Amino acid sequence: MLRRMRKLFRSESGQGMSEYLIIVALIAVAAIGVVTVFGKDIRELFSASTDSLAGNSATNNAKKAAVKDKTLKSFGSHSTSGD
């Protein structure tokens, strides 16, 4: 009986499953983050696609990302002056 208990405690058969669960949890957190950040843009793109497929006139309300010139000096700053 004691030998059987030791074998159960030393068994690593569940280790692979727990590693997969950690990976799946990290992927789920990343997916939630992406949807949170880009959710509105994704909804607008799908809305435009379904409107076009339905035959309605396509209106593009999506805003393009504004690219600001960044240098090493202004990388960490949040100022809009562009210095």
XYZ file of C-alpha atoms in Angstrom:
83
model
C 0.000 0.000 0.000
C 2.814 2.375 0.889
C 4.564 1.554 -2.373
C 1.417 2.443 -4.305
C 1.131 5.827 -2.547
C 4.751 6.671 -3.369
C 4.160 5.775 -6.994
C 1.138 8.105 -7.140
C 3.090 11.026 -5.692
C 6.031 10.513 -8.052
C 3.881 10.102 -11.142
C 4.199 12.944 -13.663
C 1.373 11.906 -15.939
C -0.675 15.040 -15.195
C 2.216 17.405 -15.860
C 1.649 17.560 -19.627
C -2.040 18.360 -19.199
C -1.351 21.194 -16.773
C 1.194 22.685 -19.193
C -1.409 22.627 -21.964
C -3.920 24.291 -19.658
C -1.449 27.092 -18.903
C -0.810 27.627 -22.620
C -4.544 27.706 -23.374
C -5.113 30.189 -20.552
C -2.369 32.483 -21.892
C -3.843 32.324 -25.395
C -7.292 33.156 -23.998
C -5.927 36.171 -22.103
C -4.140 37.375 -25.247
C -7.309 36.962 -27.320
C -9.347 38.925 -24.776
C -6.739 41.674 -24.861
C -6.789 41.865 -28.670
C -10.586 41.999 -28.771
C -10.591 44.692 -26.090
C -8.110 46.850 -27.969
C -9.353 46.294 -31.525
C -13.002 45.355 -30.887
C -14.592 48.488 -32.294
C -12.489 48.378 -35.463
C -13.275 44.705 -36.001
C -17.019 45.333 -35.580
C -16.889 48.190 -38.096
C -15.024 46.058 -40.632
C -17.477 43.171 -40.309
C -20.404 45.586 -40.484
C -19.068 47.082 -43.717
C -18.509 43.587 -45.135
C -22.024 42.401 -44.312
C -23.544 45.612 -45.677
C -21.643 45.132 -48.933
C -22.758 41.515 -49.178
C -26.353 42.573 -48.536
C -26.164 45.017 -51.441
C -26.265 48.180 -49.386
C -23.979 51.050 -50.225
C -20.726 50.672 -48.351
C -19.869 53.476 -45.996
C -16.442 53.390 -44.477
C -16.528 54.867 -40.985
C -13.271 53.266 -39.946
C -10.568 55.688 -38.943
C -7.013 55.059 -39.993
C -4.363 54.951 -37.320
C -2.401 58.146 -36.989
C 1.315 57.547 -37.292
C 3.430 60.061 -35.450
C 7.133 60.500 -35.927
C 8.926 58.993 -32.977
C 12.568 59.340 -32.121
C 14.573 57.965 -29.248
C 14.123 61.264 -27.412
C 10.334 61.372 -27.760
C 9.607 57.646 -27.536
C 8.461 57.574 -23.920
C 6.709 60.943 -23.896
C 2.988 61.406 -24.411
C 3.162 64.942 -25.745
C 1.391 65.780 -28.996
C 3.774 68.578 -29.958
C 6.096 66.151 -31.777
C 9.375 67.432 -30.319
